[in-house]
mmCIF file of C-alpha atoms in Angstrom:
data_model
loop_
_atom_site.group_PDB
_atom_site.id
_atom_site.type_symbol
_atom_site.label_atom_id
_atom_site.label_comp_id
_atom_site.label_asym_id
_atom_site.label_seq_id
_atom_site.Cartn_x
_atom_site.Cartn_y
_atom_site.Cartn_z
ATOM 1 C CA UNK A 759 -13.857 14.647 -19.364
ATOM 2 C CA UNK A 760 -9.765 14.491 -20.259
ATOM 3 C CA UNK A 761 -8.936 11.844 -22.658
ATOM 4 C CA UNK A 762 -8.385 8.226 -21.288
ATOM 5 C CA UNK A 763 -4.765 7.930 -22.737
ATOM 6 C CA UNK A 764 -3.771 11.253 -20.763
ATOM 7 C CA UNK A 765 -5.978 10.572 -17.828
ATOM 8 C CA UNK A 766 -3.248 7.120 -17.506
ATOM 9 C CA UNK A 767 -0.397 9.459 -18.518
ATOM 10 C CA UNK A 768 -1.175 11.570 -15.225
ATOM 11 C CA UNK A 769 -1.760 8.601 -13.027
ATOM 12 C CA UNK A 770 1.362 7.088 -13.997
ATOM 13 C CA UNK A 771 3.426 10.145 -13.473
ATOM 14 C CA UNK A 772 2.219 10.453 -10.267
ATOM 15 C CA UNK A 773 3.041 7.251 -8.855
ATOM 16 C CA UNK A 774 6.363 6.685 -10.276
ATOM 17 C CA UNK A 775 7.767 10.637 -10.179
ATOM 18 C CA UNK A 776 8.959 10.338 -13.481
ATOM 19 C CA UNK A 777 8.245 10.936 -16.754
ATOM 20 C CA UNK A 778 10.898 8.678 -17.848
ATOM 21 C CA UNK A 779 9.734 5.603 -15.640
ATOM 22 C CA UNK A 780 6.276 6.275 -16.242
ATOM 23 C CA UNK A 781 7.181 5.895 -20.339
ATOM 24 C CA UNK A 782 8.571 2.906 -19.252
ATOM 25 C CA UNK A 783 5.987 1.220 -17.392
ATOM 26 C CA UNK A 784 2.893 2.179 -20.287
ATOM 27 C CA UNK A 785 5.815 1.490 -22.888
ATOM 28 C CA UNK A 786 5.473 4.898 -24.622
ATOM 29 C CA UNK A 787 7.815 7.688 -25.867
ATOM 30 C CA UNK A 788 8.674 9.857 -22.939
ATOM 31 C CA UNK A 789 8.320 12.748 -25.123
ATOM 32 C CA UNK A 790 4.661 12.037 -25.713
ATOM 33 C CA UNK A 791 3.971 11.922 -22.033
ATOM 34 C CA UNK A 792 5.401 15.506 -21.749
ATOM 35 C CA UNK A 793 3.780 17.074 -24.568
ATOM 36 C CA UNK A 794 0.549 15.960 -23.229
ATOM 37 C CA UNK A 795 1.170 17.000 -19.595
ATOM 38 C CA UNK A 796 2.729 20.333 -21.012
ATOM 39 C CA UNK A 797 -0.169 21.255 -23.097
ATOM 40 C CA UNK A 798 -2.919 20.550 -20.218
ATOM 41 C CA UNK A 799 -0.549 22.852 -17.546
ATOM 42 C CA UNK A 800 -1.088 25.277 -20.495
ATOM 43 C CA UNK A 801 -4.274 25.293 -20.970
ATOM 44 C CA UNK A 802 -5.173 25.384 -16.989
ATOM 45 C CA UNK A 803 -2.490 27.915 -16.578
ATOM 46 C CA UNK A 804 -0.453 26.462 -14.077
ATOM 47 C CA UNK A 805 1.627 23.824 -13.228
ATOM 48 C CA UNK A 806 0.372 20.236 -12.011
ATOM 49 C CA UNK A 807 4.079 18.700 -11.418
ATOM 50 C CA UNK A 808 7.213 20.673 -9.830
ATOM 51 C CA UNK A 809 10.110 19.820 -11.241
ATOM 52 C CA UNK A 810 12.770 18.673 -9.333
ATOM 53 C CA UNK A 811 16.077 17.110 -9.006
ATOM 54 C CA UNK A 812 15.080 13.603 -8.649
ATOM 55 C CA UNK A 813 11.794 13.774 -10.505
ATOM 56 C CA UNK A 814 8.128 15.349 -10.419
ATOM 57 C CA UNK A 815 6.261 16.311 -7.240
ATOM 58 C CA UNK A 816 2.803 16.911 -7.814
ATOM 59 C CA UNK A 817 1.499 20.781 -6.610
ATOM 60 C CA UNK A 818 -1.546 21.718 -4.976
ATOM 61 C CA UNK A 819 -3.535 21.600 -7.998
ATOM 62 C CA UNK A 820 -2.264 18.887 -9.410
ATOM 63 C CA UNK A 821 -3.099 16.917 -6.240
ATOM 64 C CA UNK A 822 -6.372 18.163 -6.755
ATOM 65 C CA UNK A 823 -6.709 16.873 -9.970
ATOM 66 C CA UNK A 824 -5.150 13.334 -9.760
ATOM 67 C CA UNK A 825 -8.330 12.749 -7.458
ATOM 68 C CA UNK A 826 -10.689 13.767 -9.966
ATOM 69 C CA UNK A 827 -8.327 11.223 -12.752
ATOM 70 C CA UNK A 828 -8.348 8.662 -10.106
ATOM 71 C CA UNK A 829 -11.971 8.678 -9.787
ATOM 72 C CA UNK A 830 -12.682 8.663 -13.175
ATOM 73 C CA UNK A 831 -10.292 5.819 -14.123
ATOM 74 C CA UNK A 832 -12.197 3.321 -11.751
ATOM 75 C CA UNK A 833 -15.088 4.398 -12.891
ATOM 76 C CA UNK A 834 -13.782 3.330 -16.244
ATOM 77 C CA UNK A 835 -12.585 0.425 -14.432
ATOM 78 C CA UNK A 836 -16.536 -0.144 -13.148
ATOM 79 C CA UNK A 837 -18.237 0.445 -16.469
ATOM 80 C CA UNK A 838 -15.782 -1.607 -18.720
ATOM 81 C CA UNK A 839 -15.761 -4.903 -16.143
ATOM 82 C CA UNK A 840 -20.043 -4.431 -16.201
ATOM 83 C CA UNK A 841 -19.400 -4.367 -20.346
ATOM 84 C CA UNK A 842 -17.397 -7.319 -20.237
ATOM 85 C CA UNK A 843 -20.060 -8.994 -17.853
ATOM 86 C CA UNK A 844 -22.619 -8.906 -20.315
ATOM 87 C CA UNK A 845 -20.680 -10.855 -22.636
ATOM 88 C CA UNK A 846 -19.480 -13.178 -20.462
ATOM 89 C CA UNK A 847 -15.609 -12.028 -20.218
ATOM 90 C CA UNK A 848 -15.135 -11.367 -16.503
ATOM 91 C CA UNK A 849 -14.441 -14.709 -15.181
ATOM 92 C CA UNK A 850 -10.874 -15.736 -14.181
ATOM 93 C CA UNK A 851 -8.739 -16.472 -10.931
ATOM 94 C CA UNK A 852 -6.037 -14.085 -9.252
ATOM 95 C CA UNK A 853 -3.771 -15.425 -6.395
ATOM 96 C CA UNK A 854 -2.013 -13.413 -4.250
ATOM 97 C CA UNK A 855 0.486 -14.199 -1.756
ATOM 98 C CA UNK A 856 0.896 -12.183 1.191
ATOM 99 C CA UNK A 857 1.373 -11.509 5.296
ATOM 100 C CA UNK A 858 -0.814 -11.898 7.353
ATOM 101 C CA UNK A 859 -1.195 -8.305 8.957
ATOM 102 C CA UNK A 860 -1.682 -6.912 5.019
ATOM 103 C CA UNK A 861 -4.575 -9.857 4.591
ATOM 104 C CA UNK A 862 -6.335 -9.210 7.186
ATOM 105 C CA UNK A 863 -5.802 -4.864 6.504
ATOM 106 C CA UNK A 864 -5.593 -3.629 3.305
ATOM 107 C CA UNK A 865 -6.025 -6.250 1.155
ATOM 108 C CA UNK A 866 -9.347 -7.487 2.628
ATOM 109 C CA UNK A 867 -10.759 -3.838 1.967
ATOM 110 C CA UNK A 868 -9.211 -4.552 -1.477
ATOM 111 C CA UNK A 869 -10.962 -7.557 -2.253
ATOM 112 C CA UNK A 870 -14.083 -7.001 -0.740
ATOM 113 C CA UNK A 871 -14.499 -3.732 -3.255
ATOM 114 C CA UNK A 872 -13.155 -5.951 -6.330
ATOM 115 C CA UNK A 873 -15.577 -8.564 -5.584
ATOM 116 C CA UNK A 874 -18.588 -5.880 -5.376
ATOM 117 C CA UNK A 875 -17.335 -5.210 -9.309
ATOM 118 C CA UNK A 876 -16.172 -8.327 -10.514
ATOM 119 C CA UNK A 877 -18.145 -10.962 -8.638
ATOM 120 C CA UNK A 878 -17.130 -14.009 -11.438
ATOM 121 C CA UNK A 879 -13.236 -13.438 -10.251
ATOM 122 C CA UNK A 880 -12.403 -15.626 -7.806
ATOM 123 C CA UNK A 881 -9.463 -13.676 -5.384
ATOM 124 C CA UNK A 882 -7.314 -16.376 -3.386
ATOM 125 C CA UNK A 883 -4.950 -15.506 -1.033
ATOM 126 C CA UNK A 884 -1.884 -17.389 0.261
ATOM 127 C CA UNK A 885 -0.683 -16.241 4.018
ATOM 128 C CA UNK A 886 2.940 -17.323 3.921
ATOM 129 C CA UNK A 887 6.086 -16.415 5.479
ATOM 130 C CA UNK A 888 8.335 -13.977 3.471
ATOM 131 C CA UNK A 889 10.523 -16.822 1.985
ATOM 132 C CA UNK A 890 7.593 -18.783 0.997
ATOM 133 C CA UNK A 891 6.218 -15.157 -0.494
ATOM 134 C CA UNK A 892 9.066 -15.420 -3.213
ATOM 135 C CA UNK A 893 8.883 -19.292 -3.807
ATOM 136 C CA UNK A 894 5.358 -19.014 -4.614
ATOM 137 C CA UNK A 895 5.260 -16.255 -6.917
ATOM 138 C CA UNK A 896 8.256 -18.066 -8.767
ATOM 139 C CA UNK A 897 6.568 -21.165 -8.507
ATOM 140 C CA UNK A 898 4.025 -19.976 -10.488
ATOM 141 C CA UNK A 899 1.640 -20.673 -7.599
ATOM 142 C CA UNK A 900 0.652 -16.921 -7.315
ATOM 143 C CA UNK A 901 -0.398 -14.297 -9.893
ATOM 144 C CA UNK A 902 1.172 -11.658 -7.345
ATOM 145 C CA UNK A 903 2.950 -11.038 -4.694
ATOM 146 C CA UNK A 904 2.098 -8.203 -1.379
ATOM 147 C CA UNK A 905 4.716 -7.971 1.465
ATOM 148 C CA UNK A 906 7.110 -5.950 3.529
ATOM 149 C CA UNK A 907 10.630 -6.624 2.919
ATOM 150 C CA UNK A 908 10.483 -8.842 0.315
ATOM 151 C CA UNK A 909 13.699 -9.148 -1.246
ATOM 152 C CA UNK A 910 15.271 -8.542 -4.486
ATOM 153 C CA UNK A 911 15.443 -11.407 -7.319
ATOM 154 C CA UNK A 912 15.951 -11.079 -11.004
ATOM 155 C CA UNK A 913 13.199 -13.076 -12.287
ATOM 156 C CA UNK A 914 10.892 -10.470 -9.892
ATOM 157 C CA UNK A 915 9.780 -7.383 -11.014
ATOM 158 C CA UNK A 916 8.253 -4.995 -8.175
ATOM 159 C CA UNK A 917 5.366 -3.504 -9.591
ATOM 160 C CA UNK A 918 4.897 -0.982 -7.529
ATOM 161 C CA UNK A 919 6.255 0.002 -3.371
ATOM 162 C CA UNK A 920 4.535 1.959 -0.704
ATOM 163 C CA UNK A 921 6.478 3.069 2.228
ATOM 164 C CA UNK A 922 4.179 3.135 5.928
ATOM 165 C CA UNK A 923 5.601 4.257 9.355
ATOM 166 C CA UNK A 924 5.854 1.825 12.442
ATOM 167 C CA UNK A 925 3.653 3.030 14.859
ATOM 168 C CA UNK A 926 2.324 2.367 18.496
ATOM 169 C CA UNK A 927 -1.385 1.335 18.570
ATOM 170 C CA UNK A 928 -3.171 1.355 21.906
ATOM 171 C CA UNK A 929 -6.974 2.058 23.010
ATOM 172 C CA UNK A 930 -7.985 6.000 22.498
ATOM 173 C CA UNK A 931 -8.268 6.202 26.473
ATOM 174 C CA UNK A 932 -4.858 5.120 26.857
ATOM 175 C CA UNK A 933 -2.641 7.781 28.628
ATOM 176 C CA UNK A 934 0.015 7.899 26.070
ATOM 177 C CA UNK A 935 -2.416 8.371 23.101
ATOM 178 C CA UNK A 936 -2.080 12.025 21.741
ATOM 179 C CA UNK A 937 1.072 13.174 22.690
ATOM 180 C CA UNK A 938 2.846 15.060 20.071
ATOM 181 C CA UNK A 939 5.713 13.265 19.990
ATOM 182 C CA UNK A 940 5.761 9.184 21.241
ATOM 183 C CA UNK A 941 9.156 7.433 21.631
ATOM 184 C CA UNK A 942 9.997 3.493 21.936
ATOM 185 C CA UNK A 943 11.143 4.142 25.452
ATOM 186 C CA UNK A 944 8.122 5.745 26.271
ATOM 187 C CA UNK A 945 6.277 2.742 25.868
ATOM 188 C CA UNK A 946 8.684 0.015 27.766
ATOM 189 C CA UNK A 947 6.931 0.795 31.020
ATOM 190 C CA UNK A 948 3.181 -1.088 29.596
ATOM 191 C CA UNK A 949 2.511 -3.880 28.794
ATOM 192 C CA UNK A 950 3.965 -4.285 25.337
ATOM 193 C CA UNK A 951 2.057 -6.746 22.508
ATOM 194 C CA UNK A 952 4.939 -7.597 20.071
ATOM 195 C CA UNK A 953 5.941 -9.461 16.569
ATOM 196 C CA UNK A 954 7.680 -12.771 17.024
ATOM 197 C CA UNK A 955 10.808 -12.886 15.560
ATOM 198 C CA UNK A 956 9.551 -14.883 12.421
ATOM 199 C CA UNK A 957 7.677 -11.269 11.425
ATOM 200 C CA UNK A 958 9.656 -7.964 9.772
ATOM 201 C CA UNK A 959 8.361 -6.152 12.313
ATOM 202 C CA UNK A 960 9.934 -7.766 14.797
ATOM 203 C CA UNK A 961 13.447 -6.898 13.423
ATOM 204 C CA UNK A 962 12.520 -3.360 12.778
ATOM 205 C CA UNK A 963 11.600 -2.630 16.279
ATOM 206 C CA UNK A 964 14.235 -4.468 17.719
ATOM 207 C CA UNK A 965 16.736 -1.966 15.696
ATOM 208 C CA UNK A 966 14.355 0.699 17.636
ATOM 209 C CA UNK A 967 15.229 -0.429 21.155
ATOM 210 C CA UNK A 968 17.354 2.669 22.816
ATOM 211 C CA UNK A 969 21.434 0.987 24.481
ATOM 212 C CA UNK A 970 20.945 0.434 27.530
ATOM 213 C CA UNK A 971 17.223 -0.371 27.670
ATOM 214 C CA UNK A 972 15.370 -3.460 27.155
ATOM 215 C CA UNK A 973 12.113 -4.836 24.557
ATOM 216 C CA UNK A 974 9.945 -7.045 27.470
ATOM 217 C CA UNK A 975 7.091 -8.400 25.861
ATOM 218 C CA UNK A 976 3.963 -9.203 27.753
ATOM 219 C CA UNK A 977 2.739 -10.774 24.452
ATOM 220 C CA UNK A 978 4.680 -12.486 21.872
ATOM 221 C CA UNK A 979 2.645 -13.600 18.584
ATOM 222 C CA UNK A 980 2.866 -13.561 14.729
ATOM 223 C CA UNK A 981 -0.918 -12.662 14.707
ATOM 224 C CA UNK A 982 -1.588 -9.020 13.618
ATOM 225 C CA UNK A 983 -5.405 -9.922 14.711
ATOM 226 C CA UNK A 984 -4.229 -10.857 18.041
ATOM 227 C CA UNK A 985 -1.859 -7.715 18.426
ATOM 228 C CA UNK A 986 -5.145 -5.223 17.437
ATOM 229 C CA UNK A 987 -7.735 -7.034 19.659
ATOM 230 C CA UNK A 988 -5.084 -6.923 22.885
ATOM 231 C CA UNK A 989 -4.423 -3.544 22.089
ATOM 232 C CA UNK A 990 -8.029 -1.941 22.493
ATOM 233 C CA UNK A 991 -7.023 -2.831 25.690
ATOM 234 C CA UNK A 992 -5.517 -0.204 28.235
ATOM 235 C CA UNK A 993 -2.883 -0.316 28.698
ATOM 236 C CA UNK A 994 -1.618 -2.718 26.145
ATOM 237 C CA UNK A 995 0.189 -1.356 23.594
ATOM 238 C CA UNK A 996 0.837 -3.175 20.351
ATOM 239 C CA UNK A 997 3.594 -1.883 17.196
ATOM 240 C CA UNK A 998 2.245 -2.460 13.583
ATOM 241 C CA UNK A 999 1.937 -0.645 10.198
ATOM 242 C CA UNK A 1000 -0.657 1.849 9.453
ATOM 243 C CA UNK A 1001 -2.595 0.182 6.582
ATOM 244 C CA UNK A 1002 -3.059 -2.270 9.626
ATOM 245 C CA UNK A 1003 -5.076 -0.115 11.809
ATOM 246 C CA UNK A 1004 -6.950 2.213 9.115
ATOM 247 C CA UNK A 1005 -10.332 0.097 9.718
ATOM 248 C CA UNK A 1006 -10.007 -0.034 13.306
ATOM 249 C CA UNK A 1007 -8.411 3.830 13.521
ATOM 250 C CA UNK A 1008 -11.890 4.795 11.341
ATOM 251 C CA UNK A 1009 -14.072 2.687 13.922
ATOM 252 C CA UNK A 1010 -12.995 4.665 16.652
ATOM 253 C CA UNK A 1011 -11.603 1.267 18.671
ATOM 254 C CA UNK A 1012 -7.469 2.266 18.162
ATOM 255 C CA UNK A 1013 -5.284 4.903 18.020
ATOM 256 C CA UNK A 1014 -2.403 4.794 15.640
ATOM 257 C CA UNK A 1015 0.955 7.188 17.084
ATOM 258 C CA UNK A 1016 3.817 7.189 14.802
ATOM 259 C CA UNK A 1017 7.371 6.755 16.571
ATOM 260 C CA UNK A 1018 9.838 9.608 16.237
ATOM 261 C CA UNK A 1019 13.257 7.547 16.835
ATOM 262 C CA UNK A 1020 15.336 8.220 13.901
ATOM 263 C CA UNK A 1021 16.314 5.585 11.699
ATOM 264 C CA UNK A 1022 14.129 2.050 10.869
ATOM 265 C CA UNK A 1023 10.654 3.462 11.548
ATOM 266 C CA UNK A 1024 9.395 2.800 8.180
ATOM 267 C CA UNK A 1025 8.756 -0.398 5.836
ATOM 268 C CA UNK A 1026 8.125 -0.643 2.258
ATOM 269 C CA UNK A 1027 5.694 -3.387 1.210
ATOM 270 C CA UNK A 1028 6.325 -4.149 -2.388
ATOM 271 C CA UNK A 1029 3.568 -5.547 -4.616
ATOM 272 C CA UNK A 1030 5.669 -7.624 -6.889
ATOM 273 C CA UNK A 1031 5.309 -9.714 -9.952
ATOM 274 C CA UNK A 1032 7.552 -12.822 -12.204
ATOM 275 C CA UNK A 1033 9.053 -11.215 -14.617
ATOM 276 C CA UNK A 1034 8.234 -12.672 -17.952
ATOM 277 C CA UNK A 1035 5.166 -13.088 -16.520
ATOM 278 C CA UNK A 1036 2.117 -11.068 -18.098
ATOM 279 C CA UNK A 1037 -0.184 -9.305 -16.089
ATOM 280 C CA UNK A 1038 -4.054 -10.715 -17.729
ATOM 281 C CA UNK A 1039 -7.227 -8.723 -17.308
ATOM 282 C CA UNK A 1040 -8.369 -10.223 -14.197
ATOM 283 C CA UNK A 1041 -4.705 -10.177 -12.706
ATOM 284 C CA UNK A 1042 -4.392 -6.562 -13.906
ATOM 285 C CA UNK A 1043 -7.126 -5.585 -12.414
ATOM 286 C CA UNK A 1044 -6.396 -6.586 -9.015
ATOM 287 C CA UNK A 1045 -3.019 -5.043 -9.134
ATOM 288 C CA UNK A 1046 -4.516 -1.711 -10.070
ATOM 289 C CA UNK A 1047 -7.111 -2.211 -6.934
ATOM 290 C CA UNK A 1048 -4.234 -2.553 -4.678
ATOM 291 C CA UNK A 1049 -2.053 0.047 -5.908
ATOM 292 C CA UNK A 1050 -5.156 2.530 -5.313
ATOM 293 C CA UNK A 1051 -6.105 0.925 -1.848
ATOM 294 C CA UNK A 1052 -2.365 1.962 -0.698
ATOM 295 C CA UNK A 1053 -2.348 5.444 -2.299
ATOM 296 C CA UNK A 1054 -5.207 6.183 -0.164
ATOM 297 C CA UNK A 1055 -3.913 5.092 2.963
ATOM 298 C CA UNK A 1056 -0.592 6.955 1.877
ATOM 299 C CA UNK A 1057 -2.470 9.856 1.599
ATOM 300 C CA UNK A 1058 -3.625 8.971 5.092
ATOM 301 C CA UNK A 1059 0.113 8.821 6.829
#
């Protein structure tokens, strides 16, 4: 098995594209991180990163092998959290604020996996509105922060951002589902299950709308749950995020079709952090569960 420190090195380099921000993140010399990855692509004889302009790309085999270091780092994960249960270390609190579409998608997968491994950490999560996403992370009422949009501040530090495309959702027998290319304007003529305007999503679809044509909702509702459920449904058709849908797409009940319109048909969700604030075992943890649960579904997109 490759050394822990170089199985992090990899990891790191792979989510950030850099060597130089990965240095910065595990607060290492970025020349270490490149002798290490040099001398592994020389003793596999080939390359795991291309190099270029604006960073590393991972190639084939490298992709290859970040799922093997992946694996093996929560594995780590597993086996040092059931060490630290035997001697009583594993207890603590994390609290996360969030949206409601990401706590009732990703981030319940998320937590109901951590809790199978940590069972003593107790996981609360805040559903706010964006605004009162960033007054309760500076508040010090949450550990960490999950959301689309959020916005810039300089006593925030993103820890890490995953970019998701808009899509239509709509039951698989719905005669729109599988075409190879699905506009907004091809969906104006169904019923249409939409964001209220207190939601991001709302504003990105609006900037979607074609001149001259008209959003009509049949359904207007700041419930992701609500959205889904009307949406298995024909011939409903709801607009969310794909991390939204990836339980329901797996179940067979939704379809998920990306919109081609140029422009605002992505959002980032940022998983952010304060500042000065440092990131404890329990809190750390959690983080790293969530940064994994989104490079899945990346994978996925």
């Amino acid at each position: 098995m490759l050394h822990h420190r170089l199985l992090g090195y990899l990891d790191e380099v792979a989510r950030s594209g850099s060597i130089r921000a990965a240095a910065a993140r595990l607060d290492v010399a970025s020349s270490a991180i490149n002798r290490q990855i040099l001398a592994l692509e020389a003793q596999m004889g080939t390359p795991l990163f291309e190099r270029m302009p604006r960073g590393l790309r991972l190639t084939a085999t490298g992709e290859i092998l970040i799922r093997h270091v992946r694996d093996t780092l929560r594995g780590h994960e597993q086996a040092l959290a059931q060490a630290a249960a035997l001697k009583g270390l594993s207890r603590g609190r994390v609290t996360i604020a969030t949206m409601a579409g990401l706590a009732a998608g990703v981030l319940a997968g998320v937590i109901r996996e951590f809790r199978e491994i940590h069972p003593d950490i107790v996981v609360t999560v805040l559903v706010l509105p964006a605004e009162g996403i960033v007054a309760a992370l500076l508040a010090g009422e949450a550990d960490l922060a999950l959301a689309y949009r959020l916005p810039s501040h300089p006593r925030l530090t993103c820890i890490a951002a995953f970019e998701h495309h808009l899509g239509a959702v709509m039951a698989p027998t719905h005669p729109l589902n599988g075409r190879y290319r699905l506009r907004l304007a091809d969906c104006l003529a169904y019923p249409l299950v939409v964001a209220d305007p207190s939601m991001t999503l709302r504003e990105v679809l609006d900037d979607l709308v074609p001149p001259g044509l008209a959003l009509t909702p049949a359904v207007e509702t700041n419930s992701i749950e609500l959205m889904k459920r009307l949406a298995m449904t024909a011939p409903h058709i709801a607009f969310v995020n794909l991390p939204d849908v990836c339980d329901e797409i797996r179940r067979g009940v939704l379809a998920f079709m990306p919109l081609t319109e140029a422009g605002a048909v992505t959002q980032t969700a940022r998983l952010m952090q304060r500042s000065r604030a440092h990131l404890d075992g329990p809190t750390h943890l959690v983080a790293r569960r969530i940064e994994a649960a989104f490079d899945i579904h990346d994978s996925a997109d």
